[in-house]
C-alpha cells in the first residue's frame, strides 16, 4: 500500500471518458512543475488547468473517511493528515506556477466534475 494515488482508477476513468466524449483533449499523469516530482490526474497544458480526483480514504474525505478501529487508528489518521498537508502543498506549488488547480473527490458525479472542468478550460481559453 505504498501508492497514495492509484492510477487509472474507476472514478478517474469515468471523468476522463466524459471529458473525451465532449471533445476535450488532455494529458494524464502530468507533472505541472518540471522540478517537482508530483503529478496531476488530468492536465490541460495550454490552458494550464490541473485536475486531481482524490480518493475518499487516502485524502480524508469529510463524508467518507472513517479512521480504522483498533491500535492502527492513530497510524492511519496521521497518514491521512500527512497526505492532506502534501495535497495543500502541491496545490500551492502548482498555483504559484500559474496553474488553476481543480480538486474533486472520487465520490463526485463524473458529469458534474466534467462540467466544472469544461467551464474552467473554456474560461482559460478565452482569456489568452
Ligand atoms: Zn467521499
mmCIF file of C-alpha atoms and ligand atoms in Angstrom:
data_model
loop_
_atom_site.group_PDB
_atom_site.id
_atom_site.type_symbol
_atom_site.label_atom_id
_atom_site.label_comp_id
_atom_site.label_asym_id
_atom_site.label_seq_id
_atom_site.Cartn_x
_atom_site.Cartn_y
_atom_site.Cartn_z
ATOM 1 C CA UNK A 1 0.000 0.000 0.000
ATOM 2 C CA UNK A 2 2.821 2.374 -0.763
ATOM 3 C CA UNK A 3 0.930 4.181 -3.506
ATOM 4 C CA UNK A 4 -1.080 7.151 -2.491
ATOM 5 C CA UNK A 5 -2.636 7.939 -5.810
ATOM 6 C CA UNK A 6 -3.782 4.897 -7.732
ATOM 7 C CA UNK A 7 -3.575 5.256 -11.457
ATOM 8 C CA UNK A 8 -6.496 4.846 -13.780
ATOM 9 C CA UNK A 9 -8.972 4.258 -11.000
ATOM 10 C CA UNK A 10 -12.681 3.874 -11.742
ATOM 11 C CA UNK A 11 -13.842 7.394 -10.773
ATOM 12 C CA UNK A 12 -10.936 8.988 -12.635
ATOM 13 C CA UNK A 13 -11.635 6.941 -15.768
ATOM 14 C CA UNK A 14 -15.312 7.975 -15.718
ATOM 15 C CA UNK A 15 -14.329 11.632 -15.645
ATOM 16 C CA UNK A 16 -11.763 11.144 -18.409
ATOM 17 C CA UNK A 17 -14.291 9.340 -20.585
ATOM 18 C CA UNK A 18 -16.801 12.152 -20.045
ATOM 19 C CA UNK A 19 -14.227 14.819 -20.969
ATOM 20 C CA UNK A 20 -13.199 12.903 -24.048
ATOM 21 C CA UNK A 21 -16.835 12.469 -25.108
ATOM 22 C CA UNK A 22 -17.149 16.272 -25.011
ATOM 23 C CA UNK A 23 -14.216 16.658 -27.363
ATOM 24 C CA UNK A 24 -11.765 17.860 -24.725
ATOM 25 C CA UNK A 25 -8.182 16.660 -25.091
ATOM 26 C CA UNK A 26 -5.796 16.436 -22.184
ATOM 27 C CA UNK A 27 -2.680 14.801 -20.764
ATOM 28 C CA UNK A 28 -2.828 12.250 -17.978
ATOM 29 C CA UNK A 29 -0.492 11.757 -15.001
ATOM 30 C CA UNK A 30 1.212 15.005 -15.934
ATOM 31 C CA UNK A 31 3.875 16.865 -13.940
ATOM 32 C CA UNK A 32 2.864 20.561 -13.957
ATOM 33 C CA UNK A 33 6.112 21.720 -12.354
ATOM 34 C CA UNK A 34 9.114 20.028 -14.013
ATOM 35 C CA UNK A 35 11.284 20.307 -10.908
ATOM 36 C CA UNK A 36 8.622 18.850 -8.628
ATOM 37 C CA UNK A 37 8.031 15.097 -8.673
ATOM 38 C CA UNK A 38 4.276 15.345 -8.339
ATOM 39 C CA UNK A 39 1.711 14.515 -10.967
ATOM 40 C CA UNK A 40 -1.883 15.507 -11.553
ATOM 41 C CA UNK A 41 -4.502 13.139 -12.938
ATOM 42 C CA UNK A 42 -5.602 15.286 -15.872
ATOM 43 C CA UNK A 43 -3.889 18.366 -17.302
ATOM 44 C CA UNK A 44 -4.832 20.895 -19.963
ATOM 45 C CA UNK A 45 -1.381 22.233 -20.694
ATOM 46 C CA UNK A 46 -2.268 25.167 -22.937
ATOM 47 C CA UNK A 47 -4.894 26.482 -20.515
ATOM 48 C CA UNK A 48 -2.872 25.420 -17.508
ATOM 49 C CA UNK A 49 -5.699 23.636 -15.772
ATOM 50 C CA UNK A 50 -4.708 20.780 -13.455
ATOM 51 C CA UNK A 51 -7.270 18.278 -12.216
ATOM 52 C CA UNK A 52 -6.963 15.898 -9.284
ATOM 53 C CA UNK A 53 -9.505 13.278 -8.301
ATOM 54 C CA UNK A 54 -8.793 12.487 -4.671
ATOM 55 C CA UNK A 55 -9.602 9.124 -3.147
ATOM 56 C CA UNK A 56 -12.010 9.409 -0.197
ATOM 57 C CA UNK A 57 -9.915 7.294 2.157
ATOM 58 C CA UNK A 58 -6.382 8.384 1.339
ATOM 59 C CA UNK A 59 -7.142 12.070 1.161
ATOM 60 C CA UNK A 60 -9.560 12.190 4.080
ATOM 61 C CA UNK A 61 -12.928 12.993 2.521
ATOM 62 C CA UNK A 62 -15.120 14.566 5.239
ATOM 63 C CA UNK A 63 -18.074 12.420 4.161
ATOM 64 C CA UNK A 64 -16.411 9.046 3.764
ATOM 65 C CA UNK A 65 -13.145 8.882 5.637
ATOM 66 C CA UNK A 66 -13.540 6.784 8.757
ATOM 67 C CA UNK A 67 -10.335 6.018 10.626
ATOM 68 C CA UNK A 68 -9.733 2.319 11.119
ATOM 69 C CA UNK A 69 -10.579 0.856 14.504
ATOM 70 C CA UNK A 70 -8.061 -0.509 16.979
ATOM 71 C CA UNK A 71 -4.403 0.334 17.512
ATOM 72 C CA UNK A 72 -3.816 1.190 13.849
ATOM 73 C CA UNK A 73 -6.263 4.057 14.187
ATOM 74 C CA UNK A 74 -3.654 6.679 15.038
ATOM 75 C CA UNK A 75 -1.353 5.432 12.332
ATOM 76 C CA UNK A 76 -4.000 5.909 9.623
ATOM 77 C CA UNK A 77 -5.159 9.257 10.977
ATOM 78 C CA UNK A 78 -1.553 10.517 10.884
ATOM 79 C CA UNK A 79 -1.054 9.094 7.407
ATOM 80 C CA UNK A 80 -4.134 10.838 6.028
ATOM 81 C CA UNK A 81 -3.208 14.103 7.768
ATOM 82 C CA UNK A 82 0.191 13.864 6.087
ATOM 83 C CA UNK A 83 -1.450 13.311 2.698
ATOM 84 C CA UNK A 84 -3.669 16.329 3.215
ATOM 85 C CA UNK A 85 -0.682 18.502 4.048
ATOM 86 C CA UNK A 86 1.008 17.248 0.920
ATOM 87 C CA UNK A 87 -2.130 17.951 -1.141
ATOM 88 C CA UNK A 88 -2.235 21.540 0.087
ATOM 89 C CA UNK A 89 1.444 21.934 -0.589
ATOM 90 C CA UNK A 90 1.047 20.615 -4.159
ATOM 91 C CA UNK A 91 -1.910 22.918 -4.799
ATOM 92 C CA UNK A 92 0.176 25.873 -3.626
ATOM 93 C CA UNK A 93 3.147 24.901 -5.789
ATOM 94 C CA UNK A 94 1.029 24.382 -8.934
ATOM 95 C CA UNK A 95 -0.878 27.612 -8.318
ATOM 96 C CA UNK A 96 2.316 29.637 -7.947
ATOM 97 C CA UNK A 97 3.480 28.185 -11.249
ATOM 98 C CA UNK A 98 0.390 29.676 -12.908
ATOM 99 C CA UNK A 99 -1.917 26.662 -12.902
ATOM 100 C CA UNK A 100 -5.561 26.576 -11.950
ATOM 101 C CA UNK A 101 -5.957 23.565 -9.675
ATOM 102 C CA UNK A 102 -9.305 21.770 -9.545
ATOM 103 C CA UNK A 103 -9.713 19.085 -6.909
ATOM 104 C CA UNK A 104 -12.586 16.656 -6.692
ATOM 105 C CA UNK A 105 -13.491 13.656 -4.551
ATOM 106 C CA UNK A 106 -13.830 10.237 -6.074
ATOM 107 C CA UNK A 107 -17.464 10.259 -4.886
ATOM 108 C CA UNK A 108 -18.334 13.320 -7.014
ATOM 109 C CA UNK A 109 -20.517 12.647 -10.058
ATOM 110 C CA UNK A 110 -18.427 12.454 -13.269
ATOM 111 C CA UNK A 111 -20.857 14.647 -15.230
ATOM 112 C CA UNK A 112 -20.773 17.440 -12.624
ATOM 113 C CA UNK A 113 -16.999 17.148 -12.395
ATOM 114 C CA UNK A 114 -16.667 17.329 -16.186
ATOM 115 C CA UNK A 115 -18.977 20.394 -16.229
ATOM 116 C CA UNK A 116 -16.700 22.269 -13.844
ATOM 117 C CA UNK A 117 -13.564 21.270 -15.705
ATOM 118 C CA UNK A 118 -15.037 22.202 -19.077
ATOM 119 C CA UNK A 119 -16.138 25.621 -17.790
ATOM 120 C CA UNK A 120 -12.687 26.349 -16.429
ATOM 121 C CA UNK A 121 -10.946 25.203 -19.603
ATOM 122 C CA UNK A 122 -13.226 27.430 -21.696
ATOM 123 C CA UNK A 123 -12.641 30.371 -19.336
ATOM 124 C CA UNK A 124 -8.898 29.940 -19.576
ATOM 125 C CA UNK A 125 -9.006 29.525 -23.360
ATOM 126 C CA UNK A 126 -10.882 32.787 -23.854
ATOM 127 C CA UNK A 127 -8.539 34.774 -21.631
ATOM 128 C CA UNK A 128 -5.497 34.072 -23.778
HETATM 129 ZN ZN1 LIG B 1 -16.073 10.818 -0.280
#
